[in-house]
PDB file of C-alpha atoms in Angstrom:
ATOM      1  CA  MET A   2      44.836  18.474  45.720  1.00 88.00           C
ATOM      2  CA  THR A   3      47.615  20.564  47.268  1.00 95.00           C
ATOM      3  CA  HIS A   4      51.016  21.006  45.607  1.00 96.00           C
ATOM      4  CA  VAL A   5      53.937  22.622  47.493  1.00 97.00           C
ATOM      5  CA  TYR A   6      57.101  23.932  45.812  1.00 97.00           C
ATOM      6  CA  GLU A   7      60.377  25.407  46.975  1.00 96.00           C
ATOM      7  CA  ASN A   8      59.757  28.915  45.631  1.00 97.00           C
ATOM      8  CA  ARG A   9      57.216  30.915  43.671  1.00 96.00           C
ATOM      9  CA  GLU A  10      59.016  30.623  40.335  1.00 97.00           C
ATOM     10  CA  ILE A  11      59.044  26.831  40.472  1.00 98.00           C
ATOM     11  CA  MET A  12      55.441  26.927  41.691  1.00 97.00           C
ATOM     12  CA  GLY A  13      54.353  29.152  38.802  1.00 97.00           C
ATOM     13  CA  LYS A  14      56.018  26.960  36.199  1.00 98.00           C
ATOM     14  CA  ALA A  15      54.533  23.792  37.691  1.00 98.00           C
ATOM     15  CA  ALA A  16      51.053  25.323  37.751  1.00 98.00           C
ATOM     16  CA  ALA A  17      51.445  26.450  34.136  1.00 98.00           C
ATOM     17  CA  ASP A  18      52.492  22.940  33.111  1.00 97.00           C
ATOM     18  CA  ILE A  19      49.408  21.398  34.699  1.00 97.00           C
ATOM     19  CA  VAL A  20      46.993  24.068  33.465  1.00 98.00           C
ATOM     20  CA  SER A  21      48.363  23.988  29.911  1.00 97.00           C
ATOM     21  CA  GLY A  22      48.037  20.228  29.916  1.00 97.00           C
ATOM     22  CA  LYS A  23      44.405  20.521  30.917  1.00 97.00           C
ATOM     23  CA  ILE A  24      43.751  23.162  28.222  1.00 98.00           C
ATOM     24  CA  LYS A  25      45.236  20.927  25.530  1.00 97.00           C
ATOM     25  CA  HIS A  26      43.291  17.932  26.834  1.00 97.00           C
ATOM     26  CA  LEU A  27      40.006  19.847  26.685  1.00 98.00           C
ATOM     27  CA  LEU A  28      40.788  21.214  23.210  1.00 97.00           C
ATOM     28  CA  GLY A  29      41.109  17.617  22.110  1.00 96.00           C
ATOM     29  CA  GLN A  30      37.503  17.060  23.178  1.00 96.00           C
ATOM     30  CA  GLN A  31      35.731  20.329  22.305  1.00 97.00           C
ATOM     31  CA  GLU A  32      35.994  23.223  19.880  1.00 97.00           C
ATOM     32  CA  PHE A  33      36.634  25.982  22.437  1.00 98.00           C
ATOM     33  CA  VAL A  34      37.781  26.257  26.054  1.00 98.00           C
ATOM     34  CA  ASN A  35      36.426  28.953  28.376  1.00 98.00           C
ATOM     35  CA  ILE A  36      38.911  30.211  30.987  1.00 98.00           C
ATOM     36  CA  ILE A  37      38.542  32.743  33.811  1.00 98.00           C
ATOM     37  CA  PHE A  38      41.753  34.473  34.941  1.00 98.00           C
ATOM     38  CA  ALA A  39      42.650  36.300  38.156  1.00 96.00           C
ATOM     39  CA  SER A  40      44.450  39.642  38.246  1.00 92.00           C
ATOM     40  CA  ALA A  41      47.067  39.983  40.993  1.00 90.00           C
ATOM     41  CA  PRO A  42      50.860  40.034  41.439  1.00 91.00           C
ATOM     42  CA  SER A  43      50.522  36.553  42.956  1.00 94.00           C
ATOM     43  CA  GLN A  44      49.751  35.299  39.445  1.00 96.00           C
ATOM     44  CA  ASN A  45      52.846  36.805  37.790  1.00 96.00           C
ATOM     45  CA  GLU A  46      55.036  33.708  37.666  1.00 97.00           C
ATOM     46  CA  PHE A  47      52.174  31.459  36.632  1.00 97.00           C
ATOM     47  CA  LEU A  48      51.024  33.730  33.803  1.00 97.00           C
ATOM     48  CA  ALA A  49      54.600  34.321  32.605  1.00 97.00           C
ATOM     49  CA  ALA A  50      55.100  30.576  32.284  1.00 97.00           C
ATOM     50  CA  LEU A  51      51.653  29.955  30.772  1.00 97.00           C
ATOM     51  CA  ILE A  52      52.093  32.381  27.877  1.00 95.00           C
ATOM     52  CA  GLU A  53      55.186  30.463  26.809  1.00 95.00           C
ATOM     53  CA  LYS A  54      53.128  27.351  26.117  1.00 93.00           C
ATOM     54  CA  LYS A  55      53.322  27.435  22.327  1.00 88.00           C
ATOM     55  CA  ALA A  56      51.417  24.183  21.902  1.00 91.00           C
ATOM     56  CA  ILE A  57      48.180  25.775  23.128  1.00 95.00           C
ATOM     57  CA  ASP A  58      45.877  26.911  20.323  1.00 96.00           C
ATOM     58  CA  TRP A  59      44.951  30.197  21.987  1.00 97.00           C
ATOM     59  CA  LYS A  60      42.641  31.064  19.082  1.00 97.00           C
ATOM     60  CA  ARG A  61      40.264  28.462  20.506  1.00 98.00           C
ATOM     61  CA  VAL A  62      40.184  29.994  23.994  1.00 98.00           C
ATOM     62  CA  ASN A  63      37.484  32.354  25.273  1.00 98.00           C
ATOM     63  CA  ALA A  64      39.002  34.452  28.066  1.00 98.00           C
ATOM     64  CA  PHE A  65      37.249  36.111  31.016  1.00 97.00           C
ATOM     65  CA  HIS A  66      38.402  37.988  34.083  1.00 93.00           C
ATOM     66  CA  MET A  67      36.859  37.617  37.497  1.00 95.00           C
ATOM     67  CA  ASP A  68      36.702  41.071  39.064  1.00 96.00           C
ATOM     68  CA  GLU A  69      37.213  44.747  38.363  1.00 95.00           C
ATOM     69  CA  TYR A  70      37.371  47.984  40.310  1.00 93.00           C
ATOM     70  CA  ILE A  71      34.541  50.447  39.908  1.00 95.00           C
ATOM     71  CA  GLU A  72      35.327  53.930  38.617  1.00 84.00           C
ATOM     72  CA  LEU A  73      39.042  53.710  37.920  1.00 89.00           C
ATOM     73  CA  PRO A  74      39.745  55.564  34.654  1.00 86.00           C
ATOM     74  CA  GLU A  75      39.528  53.230  31.679  1.00 79.00           C
ATOM     75  CA  ASN A  76      43.183  53.813  30.718  1.00 84.00           C
ATOM     76  CA  ASP A  77      44.430  53.407  34.315  1.00 87.00           C
ATOM     77  CA  LEU A  78      47.142  50.745  34.395  1.00 89.00           C
ATOM     78  CA  ARG A  79      45.849  49.596  37.801  1.00 89.00           C
ATOM     79  CA  THR A  80      42.615  48.172  36.400  1.00 91.00           C
ATOM     80  CA  PHE A  81      42.487  44.407  36.325  1.00 91.00           C
ATOM     81  CA  ALA A  82      41.656  44.498  32.626  1.00 93.00           C
ATOM     82  CA  SER A  83      44.923  46.360  32.024  1.00 92.00           C
ATOM     83  CA  PHE A  84      46.845  43.874  34.176  1.00 91.00           C
ATOM     84  CA  LEU A  85      45.537  40.897  32.221  1.00 95.00           C
ATOM     85  CA  ASN A  86      46.069  42.623  28.900  1.00 95.00           C
ATOM     86  CA  ARG A  87      49.742  43.123  29.785  1.00 94.00           C
ATOM     87  CA  LYS A  88      50.280  39.686  31.273  1.00 95.00           C
ATOM     88  CA  ILE A  89      48.375  37.407  28.891  1.00 95.00           C
ATOM     89  CA  PHE A  90      45.465  38.791  26.857  1.00 95.00           C
ATOM     90  CA  GLY A  91      47.716  40.986  24.744  1.00 91.00           C
ATOM     91  CA  ARG A  92      50.298  38.244  24.265  1.00 91.00           C
ATOM     92  CA  HIS A  93      48.213  35.849  22.184  1.00 94.00           C
ATOM     93  CA  GLN A  94      45.255  35.965  19.829  1.00 95.00           C
ATOM     94  CA  PHE A  95      42.211  34.565  21.647  1.00 97.00           C
ATOM     95  CA  ASN A  96      38.873  33.582  20.171  1.00 98.00           C
ATOM     96  CA  SER A  97      37.339  36.206  22.468  1.00 97.00           C
ATOM     97  CA  ILE A  98      38.377  38.348  25.435  1.00 97.00           C
ATOM     98  CA  ASN A  99      35.507  39.382  27.675  1.00 97.00           C
ATOM     99  CA  TYR A 100      36.133  42.300  30.025  1.00 96.00           C
ATOM    100  CA  ILE A 101      34.081  43.533  32.959  1.00 96.00           C
ATOM    101  CA  ASN A 102      33.373  47.252  32.562  1.00 95.00           C
ATOM    102  CA  GLY A 103      33.938  48.929  35.919  1.00 94.00           C
ATOM    103  CA  ASN A 104      32.902  52.262  34.398  1.00 93.00           C
ATOM    104  CA  ALA A 105      29.512  51.158  33.142  1.00 94.00           C
ATOM    105  CA  SER A 106      26.807  53.774  33.643  1.00 94.00           C
ATOM    106  CA  ASN A 107      24.556  51.125  35.166  1.00 97.00           C
ATOM    107  CA  ILE A 108      26.511  48.677  37.343  1.00 97.00           C
ATOM    108  CA  GLY A 109      23.546  46.377  37.902  1.00 97.00           C
ATOM    109  CA  LYS A 110      23.033  46.075  34.160  1.00 98.00           C
ATOM    110  CA  GLU A 111      26.743  45.380  33.660  1.00 98.00           C
ATOM    111  CA  CYS A 112      26.631  42.604  36.256  1.00 98.00           C
ATOM    112  CA  ARG A 113      23.687  41.035  34.464  1.00 98.00           C
ATOM    113  CA  ARG A 114      25.429  41.351  31.081  1.00 98.00           C
ATOM    114  CA  TYR A 115      28.516  39.562  32.336  1.00 98.00           C
ATOM    115  CA  ALA A 116      26.469  36.913  34.128  1.00 98.00           C
ATOM    116  CA  LYS A 117      24.706  36.176  30.835  1.00 98.00           C
ATOM    117  CA  LEU A 118      28.097  35.706  29.161  1.00 97.00           C
ATOM    118  CA  LEU A 119      29.128  33.228  31.844  1.00 98.00           C
ATOM    119  CA  MET A 120      25.941  31.262  31.265  1.00 97.00           C
ATOM    120  CA  GLU A 121      26.489  31.284  27.494  1.00 97.00           C
ATOM    121  CA  TYR A 122      30.123  30.213  27.904  1.00 98.00           C
ATOM    122  CA  PRO A 123      30.275  27.936  30.971  1.00 97.00           C
ATOM    123  CA  SER A 124      33.746  27.992  32.460  1.00 98.00           C
ATOM    124  CA  ASP A 125      35.977  25.006  31.830  1.00 98.00           C
ATOM    125  CA  ILE A 126      38.950  26.330  33.803  1.00 98.00           C
ATOM    126  CA  VAL A 127      39.174  28.914  36.582  1.00 98.00           C
ATOM    127  CA  CYS A 128      42.641  30.248  37.465  1.00 98.00           C
ATOM    128  CA  LEU A 129      42.510  32.197  40.712  1.00 97.00           C
ATOM    129  CA  GLY A 130      44.392  33.207  43.848  1.00 96.00           C
ATOM    130  CA  ILE A 131      43.529  33.735  47.499  1.00 97.00           C
ATOM    131  CA  GLY A 132      43.565  37.094  49.254  1.00 94.00           C
ATOM    132  CA  GLU A 133      45.243  37.789  52.571  1.00 93.00           C
ATOM    133  CA  ASN A 134      41.785  37.800  54.148  1.00 94.00           C
ATOM    134  CA  GLY A 135      40.864  34.561  52.396  1.00 95.00           C
ATOM    135  CA  HIS A 136      38.868  36.148  49.606  1.00 96.00           C
ATOM    136  CA  LEU A 137      38.306  34.530  46.222  1.00 97.00           C
ATOM    137  CA  ALA A 138      38.058  37.220  43.555  1.00 96.00           C
ATOM    138  CA  PHE A 139      36.553  40.114  45.572  1.00 94.00           C
ATOM    139  CA  ASN A 140      34.380  37.903  47.753  1.00 96.00           C
ATOM    140  CA  ASP A 141      35.691  39.231  51.079  1.00 96.00           C
ATOM    141  CA  PRO A 142      34.375  37.466  54.207  1.00 95.00           C
ATOM    142  CA  HIS A 143      31.632  40.030  54.812  1.00 95.00           C
ATOM    143  CA  VAL A 144      30.125  39.609  51.316  1.00 96.00           C
ATOM    144  CA  ALA A 145      31.028  35.984  50.505  1.00 97.00           C
ATOM    145  CA  ASP A 146      28.023  33.711  50.038  1.00 97.00           C
ATOM    146  CA  PHE A 147      28.526  30.046  49.203  1.00 98.00           C
ATOM    147  CA  ASN A 148      24.914  29.925  47.975  1.00 97.00           C
ATOM    148  CA  ASP A 149      24.837  33.305  46.268  1.00 98.00           C
ATOM    149  CA  PRO A 150      21.887  33.498  43.832  1.00 97.00           C
ATOM    150  CA  LEU A 151      23.932  35.854  41.633  1.00 98.00           C
ATOM    151  CA  LEU A 152      26.839  35.053  39.339  1.00 98.00           C
ATOM    152  CA  VAL A 153      28.193  38.610  39.281  1.00 98.00           C
ATOM    153  CA  LYS A 154      27.623  41.425  41.783  1.00 98.00           C
ATOM    154  CA  MET A 155      28.871  44.741  43.082  1.00 98.00           C
ATOM    155  CA  VAL A 156      30.649  44.614  46.447  1.00 96.00           C
ATOM    156  CA  LYS A 157      32.175  46.986  48.971  1.00 95.00           C
ATOM    157  CA  LEU A 158      35.779  45.978  49.671  1.00 91.00           C
ATOM    158  CA  ASP A 159      36.793  45.496  53.291  1.00 89.00           C
ATOM    159  CA  ALA A 160      39.761  47.243  54.883  1.00 86.00           C
ATOM    160  CA  ALA A 161      42.029  44.186  54.779  1.00 84.00           C
ATOM    161  CA  CYS A 162      41.363  43.675  51.080  1.00 88.00           C
ATOM    162  CA  ARG A 163      42.067  47.308  50.238  1.00 88.00           C
ATOM    163  CA  GLN A 164      45.240  47.288  52.330  1.00 88.00           C
ATOM    164  CA  GLN A 165      46.463  44.226  50.460  1.00 86.00           C
ATOM    165  CA  GLN A 166      46.331  46.220  47.222  1.00 87.00           C
ATOM    166  CA  VAL A 167      48.741  48.687  48.838  1.00 85.00           C
ATOM    167  CA  ASN A 168      50.915  45.871  50.250  1.00 84.00           C
ATOM    168  CA  ASP A 169      51.140  44.383  46.750  1.00 82.00           C
ATOM    169  CA  GLY A 170      52.405  47.694  45.385  1.00 80.00           C
ATOM    170  CA  CYS A 171      49.365  48.230  43.180  1.00 81.00           C
ATOM    171  CA  PHE A 172      48.486  51.536  44.870  1.00 85.00           C
ATOM    172  CA  ALA A 173      50.622  54.096  46.677  1.00 84.00           C
ATOM    173  CA  GLY A 174      48.197  54.521  49.556  1.00 85.00           C
ATOM    174  CA  LEU A 175      44.896  53.276  50.941  1.00 89.00           C
ATOM    175  CA  ASN A 176      43.116  56.449  49.863  1.00 85.00           C
ATOM    176  CA  GLU A 177      43.805  55.567  46.221  1.00 87.00           C
ATOM    177  CA  VAL A 178      42.243  52.090  46.386  1.00 87.00           C
ATOM    178  CA  PRO A 179      38.649  52.045  45.101  1.00 88.00           C
ATOM    179  CA  ALA A 180      36.072  51.131  47.728  1.00 89.00           C
ATOM    180  CA  TYR A 181      33.795  49.206  45.363  1.00 95.00           C
ATOM    181  CA  ALA A 182      34.240  46.536  42.711  1.00 95.00           C
ATOM    182  CA  ILE A 183      32.388  44.091  40.488  1.00 97.00           C
ATOM    183  CA  THR A 184      33.143  40.445  41.209  1.00 98.00           C
ATOM    184  CA  LEU A 185      32.183  36.985  40.116  1.00 98.00           C
ATOM    185  CA  THR A 186      30.542  35.298  43.084  1.00 98.00           C
ATOM    186  CA  ILE A 187      31.658  32.124  44.835  1.00 98.00           C
ATOM    187  CA  PRO A 188      29.152  29.914  42.918  1.00 98.00           C
ATOM    188  CA  ALA A 189      30.330  31.440  39.620  1.00 98.00           C
ATOM    189  CA  LEU A 190      33.953  30.623  40.434  1.00 98.00           C
ATOM    190  CA  MET A 191      33.222  27.134  41.699  1.00 97.00           C
ATOM    191  CA  ALA A 192      31.156  26.343  38.599  1.00 96.00           C
ATOM    192  CA  GLY A 193      34.374  25.796  36.664  1.00 96.00           C
ATOM    193  CA  LYS A 194      35.019  22.192  35.664  1.00 97.00           C
ATOM    194  CA  TYR A 195      38.588  22.600  36.915  1.00 98.00           C
ATOM    195  CA  VAL A 196      39.854  25.143  39.442  1.00 98.00           C
ATOM    196  CA  PHE A 197      43.551  26.009  39.754  1.00 98.00           C
ATOM    197  CA  CYS A 198      44.508  28.232  42.691  1.00 98.00           C
ATOM    198  CA  VAL A 199      48.010  29.775  42.757  1.00 98.00           C
ATOM    199  CA  VAL A 200      49.031  31.233  46.133  1.00 98.00           C
ATOM    200  CA  PRO A 201      52.643  32.274  46.837  1.00 97.00           C
ATOM    201  CA  GLY A 202      54.132  34.392  49.630  1.00 95.00           C
ATOM    202  CA  GLU A 203      54.356  34.524  53.411  1.00 95.00           C
ATOM    203  CA  LYS A 204      51.549  37.083  53.669  1.00 94.00           C
ATOM    204  CA  LYS A 205      49.161  34.403  52.440  1.00 96.00           C
ATOM    205  CA  ALA A 206      50.225  31.761  54.993  1.00 97.00           C
ATOM    206  CA  ASN A 207      47.360  32.387  57.418  1.00 96.00           C
ATOM    207  CA  ALA A 208      44.785  32.394  54.613  1.00 97.00           C
ATOM    208  CA  VAL A 209      46.253  29.153  53.277  1.00 97.00           C
ATOM    209  CA  TYR A 210      46.021  27.570  56.730  1.00 97.00           C
ATOM    210  CA  ASN A 211      42.337  28.514  56.927  1.00 97.00           C
ATOM    211  CA  THR A 212      41.799  27.224  53.404  1.00 97.00           C
ATOM    212  CA  VAL A 213      43.154  23.809  54.302  1.00 97.00           C
ATOM    213  CA  HIS A 214      42.172  23.505  57.969  1.00 97.00           C
ATOM    214  CA  GLY A 215      39.525  26.154  58.689  1.00 96.00           C
ATOM    215  CA  GLU A 216      35.818  25.559  58.949  1.00 96.00           C
ATOM    216  CA  VAL A 217      34.092  25.718  55.572  1.00 97.00           C
ATOM    217  CA  ILE A 218      32.137  28.885  56.270  1.00 97.00           C
ATOM    218  CA  GLU A 219      31.999  32.329  54.686  1.00 97.00           C
ATOM    219  CA  LYS A 220      34.392  33.680  57.339  1.00 96.00           C
ATOM    220  CA  TYR A 221      37.027  31.750  55.370  1.00 96.00           C
ATOM    221  CA  PRO A 222      35.841  32.125  51.748  1.00 97.00           C
ATOM    222  CA  SER A 223      38.685  30.111  50.226  1.00 97.00           C
ATOM    223  CA  ALA A 224      37.846  27.075  52.384  1.00 97.00           C
ATOM    224  CA  ILE A 225      35.093  26.313  49.854  1.00 98.00           C
ATOM    225  CA  LEU A 226      37.845  24.935  47.604  1.00 97.00           C
ATOM    226  CA  ARG A 227      37.866  21.810  49.764  1.00 96.00           C
ATOM    227  CA  LYS A 228      34.380  21.008  48.479  1.00 95.00           C
ATOM    228  CA  ASP A 229      35.616  20.716  44.886  1.00 93.00           C
ATOM    229  CA  ALA A 230      37.306  17.456  43.945  1.00 89.00           C
ATOM    230  CA  ASN A 231      38.748  19.123  40.837  1.00 92.00           C
ATOM    231  CA  ALA A 232      40.390  22.025  42.698  1.00 96.00           C
ATOM    232  CA  ASN A 233      44.185  22.218  42.771  1.00 97.00           C
ATOM    233  CA  LEU A 234      46.069  24.449  45.228  1.00 98.00           C
ATOM    234  CA  PHE A 235      49.611  25.523  44.304  1.00 98.00           C
ATOM    235  CA  LEU A 236      51.774  26.837  47.160  1.00 98.00           C
ATOM    236  CA  ASP A 237      55.368  27.839  47.717  1.00 97.00           C
ATOM    237  CA  LYS A 238      57.457  27.295  50.847  1.00 97.00           C
ATOM    238  CA  ASP A 239      56.353  30.627  52.325  1.00 97.00           C
ATOM    239  CA  SER A 240      52.617  30.365  51.771  1.00 97.00           C
ATOM    240  CA  SER A 241      52.581  26.791  53.075  1.00 97.00           C
ATOM    241  CA  SER A 242      54.670  27.561  56.180  1.00 96.00           C
ATOM    242  CA  LEU A 243      51.789  27.158  58.653  1.00 96.00           C
ATOM    243  CA  LEU A 244      50.522  23.841  57.306  1.00 93.00           C
TER     244      LEU A 244
END
Protein backbone atom coordinates (compact mmCIF):
# COMPACT_ATOMS: atom_id res chain seq x y z
CA MET A 1 0.00 0.00 0.00
CA THR A 2 1.29 3.46 -0.92
CA HIS A 3 0.57 6.54 1.21
CA VAL A 4 1.39 10.06 -0.08
CA TYR A 5 1.57 13.16 2.14
CA GLU A 6 2.10 16.86 1.59
CA ASN A 7 5.52 17.05 3.25
CA ARG A 8 8.02 14.90 5.09
CA GLU A 9 6.95 15.99 8.57
CA ILE A 10 3.35 14.97 7.99
CA MET A 11 4.60 11.78 6.34
CA GLY A 12 6.82 10.93 9.31
CA LYS A 13 4.04 11.47 11.82
CA ALA A 14 1.58 9.41 9.78
CA ALA A 15 4.07 6.56 9.46
CA ALA A 16 4.75 6.68 13.21
CA ASP A 17 1.02 6.52 13.93
CA ILE A 18 0.58 3.41 11.79
CA VAL A 19 3.74 1.69 13.01
CA SER A 20 2.99 2.40 16.68
CA GLY A 21 -0.49 1.03 16.18
CA LYS A 22 0.94 -2.16 14.76
CA ILE A 23 3.44 -2.46 17.65
CA LYS A 24 0.66 -2.11 20.22
CA HIS A 25 -1.51 -4.59 18.33
CA LEU A 26 1.27 -7.18 18.28
CA LEU A 27 2.08 -6.61 21.97
CA GLY A 28 -1.53 -7.49 22.66
CA GLN A 29 -0.91 -10.89 21.08
CA GLN A 30 2.66 -11.79 22.11
CA GLU A 31 5.15 -11.10 24.87
CA PHE A 32 7.78 -9.32 22.77
CA VAL A 33 7.99 -7.58 19.39
CA ASN A 34 11.13 -7.74 17.25
CA ILE A 35 11.80 -4.62 15.15
CA ILE A 36 14.53 -3.82 12.62
CA PHE A 37 15.32 -0.11 12.13
CA ALA A 38 17.04 1.76 9.29
CA SER A 39 19.69 4.42 9.84
CA ALA A 40 19.45 7.42 7.51
CA PRO A 41 18.41 11.10 7.56
CA SER A 42 15.32 10.04 5.61
CA GLN A 43 14.08 8.40 8.82
CA ASN A 44 14.47 11.49 11.02
CA GLU A 45 10.86 12.68 11.06
CA PHE A 46 9.49 9.17 11.44
CA LEU A 47 11.78 8.28 14.35
CA ALA A 48 11.19 11.64 16.06
CA ALA A 49 7.45 11.01 15.99
CA LEU A 50 7.76 7.33 16.96
CA ILE A 51 9.72 7.97 20.16
CA GLU A 52 6.90 10.19 21.38
CA LYS A 53 4.49 7.26 21.42
CA LYS A 54 4.22 6.87 25.19
CA ALA A 55 1.65 4.08 24.98
CA ILE A 56 4.22 1.66 23.54
CA ASP A 57 5.77 -0.64 26.15
CA TRP A 58 9.30 -0.33 24.78
CA LYS A 59 10.59 -2.73 27.45
CA ARG A 60 8.92 -5.49 25.43
CA VAL A 61 10.67 -4.58 22.17
CA ASN A 62 13.82 -6.27 20.84
CA ALA A 63 15.58 -3.81 18.54
CA PHE A 64 17.91 -4.53 15.61
CA HIS A 65 19.59 -2.43 12.96
CA MET A 66 19.95 -3.46 9.36
CA ASP A 67 23.41 -2.39 8.21
CA GLU A 68 26.70 -0.98 9.40
CA TYR A 69 29.89 0.39 7.89
CA ILE A 70 33.04 -1.66 8.22
CA GLU A 71 36.02 -0.14 10.01
CA LEU A 72 34.66 3.21 11.14
CA PRO A 73 35.97 3.88 14.67
CA GLU A 74 33.58 2.55 17.29
CA ASN A 75 32.98 6.02 18.78
CA ASP A 76 32.50 7.65 15.35
CA LEU A 77 29.17 9.48 15.30
CA ARG A 78 28.72 8.47 11.64
CA THR A 79 28.21 4.79 12.44
CA PHE A 80 24.66 3.60 12.04
CA ALA A 81 24.71 2.25 15.59
CA SER A 82 25.47 5.78 16.83
CA PHE A 83 22.70 7.23 14.66
CA LEU A 84 20.10 4.85 16.06
CA ASN A 85 21.33 5.32 19.60
CA ARG A 86 20.79 9.07 19.26
CA LYS A 87 17.47 8.85 17.46
CA ILE A 88 15.68 6.03 19.28
CA PHE A 89 17.71 3.34 21.08
CA GLY A 90 18.97 5.76 23.71
CA ARG A 91 15.56 7.36 24.18
CA HIS A 92 13.73 4.38 25.68
CA GLN A 93 14.54 1.24 27.63
CA PHE A 94 14.25 -1.75 25.28
CA ASN A 95 14.18 -5.42 26.19
CA SER A 96 17.31 -5.77 24.05
CA ILE A 97 19.27 -3.71 21.52
CA ASN A 98 21.28 -5.79 19.07
CA TYR A 99 24.05 -4.00 17.18
CA ILE A 100 26.06 -5.13 14.18
CA ASN A 101 29.78 -4.82 14.92
CA GLY A 102 31.47 -3.28 11.89
CA ASN A 103 34.83 -3.57 13.65
CA ALA A 104 34.69 -7.28 14.32
CA SER A 105 38.02 -9.03 13.79
CA ASN A 106 36.28 -11.67 11.69
CA ILE A 107 33.54 -10.16 9.50
CA GLY A 108 32.27 -13.53 8.30
CA LYS A 109 31.84 -14.69 11.88
CA GLU A 110 30.04 -11.45 12.76
CA CYS A 111 27.63 -11.93 9.86
CA ARG A 112 26.87 -15.44 11.06
CA ARG A 113 26.40 -14.23 14.65
CA TYR A 114 23.88 -11.62 13.60
CA ALA A 115 22.10 -14.02 11.26
CA LYS A 116 21.67 -16.41 14.18
CA LEU A 117 20.09 -13.60 16.21
CA LEU A 118 17.63 -12.90 13.41
CA MET A 119 16.66 -16.56 13.33
CA GLU A 120 16.23 -16.63 17.12
CA TYR A 121 14.16 -13.43 17.05
CA PRO A 122 12.18 -13.44 13.78
CA SER A 123 11.32 -9.91 12.77
CA ASP A 124 7.77 -8.73 13.32
CA ILE A 125 8.30 -5.24 11.91
CA VAL A 126 10.91 -3.86 9.52
CA CYS A 127 11.22 -0.06 9.25
CA LEU A 128 13.37 0.87 6.27
CA GLY A 129 14.01 3.43 3.55
CA ILE A 130 15.05 3.34 -0.10
CA GLY A 131 18.38 4.60 -1.42
CA GLU A 132 18.80 6.90 -4.39
CA ASN A 133 19.95 3.88 -6.38
CA GLY A 134 17.01 1.82 -5.16
CA HIS A 135 18.89 -0.06 -2.48
CA LEU A 136 17.26 -1.58 0.58
CA ALA A 137 19.69 -1.48 3.50
CA PHE A 138 23.04 -1.77 1.67
CA ASN A 139 21.75 -4.11 -1.02
CA ASP A 140 22.88 -1.97 -3.97
CA PRO A 141 21.83 -3.22 -7.43
CA HIS A 142 25.13 -5.00 -8.07
CA VAL A 143 24.91 -7.09 -4.87
CA ALA A 144 21.13 -7.39 -4.39
CA ASP A 145 19.82 -10.94 -4.59
CA PHE A 146 16.11 -11.63 -4.14
CA ASN A 147 16.97 -15.28 -3.41
CA ASP A 148 20.08 -14.67 -1.34
CA PRO A 149 20.95 -17.79 0.71
CA LEU A 150 22.42 -15.54 3.42
CA LEU A 151 20.62 -13.37 5.95
CA VAL A 152 23.60 -11.10 6.61
CA LYS A 153 26.64 -10.45 4.41
CA MET A 154 29.53 -8.13 3.68
CA VAL A 155 29.14 -5.95 0.58
CA LYS A 156 31.14 -3.44 -1.42
CA LEU A 157 29.17 -0.21 -1.77
CA ASP A 158 28.69 1.19 -5.26
CA ALA A 159 29.60 4.74 -6.24
CA ALA A 160 26.01 6.01 -6.21
CA CYS A 161 25.43 4.65 -2.71
CA ARG A 162 28.62 6.21 -1.36
CA GLN A 163 27.82 9.54 -3.01
CA GLN A 164 24.40 9.54 -1.38
CA GLN A 165 26.09 9.46 2.03
CA VAL A 166 27.85 12.69 1.04
CA ASN A 167 24.63 14.18 -0.41
CA ASP A 168 22.88 13.42 2.89
CA GLY A 169 25.55 15.34 4.79
CA CYS A 170 26.79 12.26 6.64
CA PHE A 171 30.33 12.63 5.25
CA ALA A 172 32.28 15.66 4.05
CA GLY A 173 33.62 13.94 0.96
CA LEU A 174 33.52 10.68 -0.98
CA ASN A 175 36.98 9.72 0.24
CA GLU A 176 35.66 9.55 3.80
CA VAL A 177 32.82 7.12 3.03
CA PRO A 178 33.75 3.50 3.82
CA ALA A 179 33.84 1.22 0.80
CA TYR A 180 32.50 -1.85 2.60
CA ALA A 181 29.62 -2.60 4.95
CA ILE A 182 27.67 -5.39 6.61
CA THR A 183 24.03 -5.59 5.56
CA LEU A 184 20.94 -7.65 6.10
CA THR A 185 20.05 -9.21 2.77
CA ILE A 186 16.83 -8.77 0.81
CA PRO A 187 15.32 -12.07 2.11
CA ALA A 188 16.17 -11.04 5.69
CA LEU A 189 14.38 -7.71 5.26
CA MET A 190 11.37 -9.19 3.50
CA ALA A 191 10.99 -11.85 6.19
CA GLY A 192 9.37 -9.27 8.45
CA LYS A 193 5.67 -9.83 9.08
CA TYR A 194 5.10 -6.14 8.36
CA VAL A 195 7.34 -3.83 6.34
CA PHE A 196 7.10 -0.03 6.61
CA CYS A 197 9.15 1.96 4.11
CA VAL A 198 9.59 5.72 4.67
CA VAL A 199 10.94 7.63 1.66
CA PRO A 200 10.91 11.45 1.55
CA GLY A 201 12.70 13.90 -0.75
CA GLU A 202 13.05 14.74 -4.43
CA LYS A 203 16.34 12.85 -4.74
CA LYS A 204 14.40 9.64 -4.16
CA ALA A 205 11.77 10.30 -6.85
CA ASN A 206 13.40 8.15 -9.53
CA ALA A 207 13.95 5.27 -7.10
CA VAL A 208 10.33 5.54 -5.98
CA TYR A 209 9.16 5.42 -9.60
CA ASN A 210 11.16 2.23 -10.16
CA THR A 211 9.82 0.80 -6.91
CA VAL A 212 6.24 1.26 -8.03
CA HIS A 213 6.52 0.83 -11.80
CA GLY A 214 9.88 -0.82 -12.53
CA GLU A 215 10.43 -4.46 -13.33
CA VAL A 216 10.83 -6.58 -10.21
CA ILE A 217 14.48 -7.43 -10.77
CA GLU A 218 17.68 -6.84 -8.82
CA LYS A 219 18.46 -3.77 -10.96
CA TYR A 220 15.69 -2.13 -8.92
CA PRO A 221 16.12 -3.72 -5.46
CA SER A 222 13.25 -1.84 -3.84
CA ALA A 223 10.77 -3.14 -6.43
CA ILE A 224 10.66 -6.36 -4.38
CA LEU A 225 8.37 -4.50 -1.98
CA ARG A 226 5.55 -5.02 -4.48
CA LYS A 227 5.72 -8.75 -3.76
CA ASP A 228 4.80 -8.23 -0.09
CA ALA A 229 1.12 -7.69 0.66
CA ASN A 230 2.04 -6.35 4.10
CA ALA A 231 4.46 -3.68 2.83
CA ASN A 232 3.53 -0.03 3.27
CA LEU A 233 5.29 2.77 1.36
CA PHE A 234 5.19 6.28 2.85
CA LEU A 235 6.02 9.15 0.47
CA ASP A 236 5.95 12.92 0.50
CA LYS A 237 5.06 15.24 -2.37
CA ASP A 238 8.67 15.36 -3.57
CA SER A 239 9.48 11.67 -3.54
CA SER A 240 6.19 10.83 -5.25
CA SER A 241 6.54 13.52 -7.95
CA LEU A 242 7.20 11.06 -10.80
CA LEU A 243 4.32 8.72 -10.04
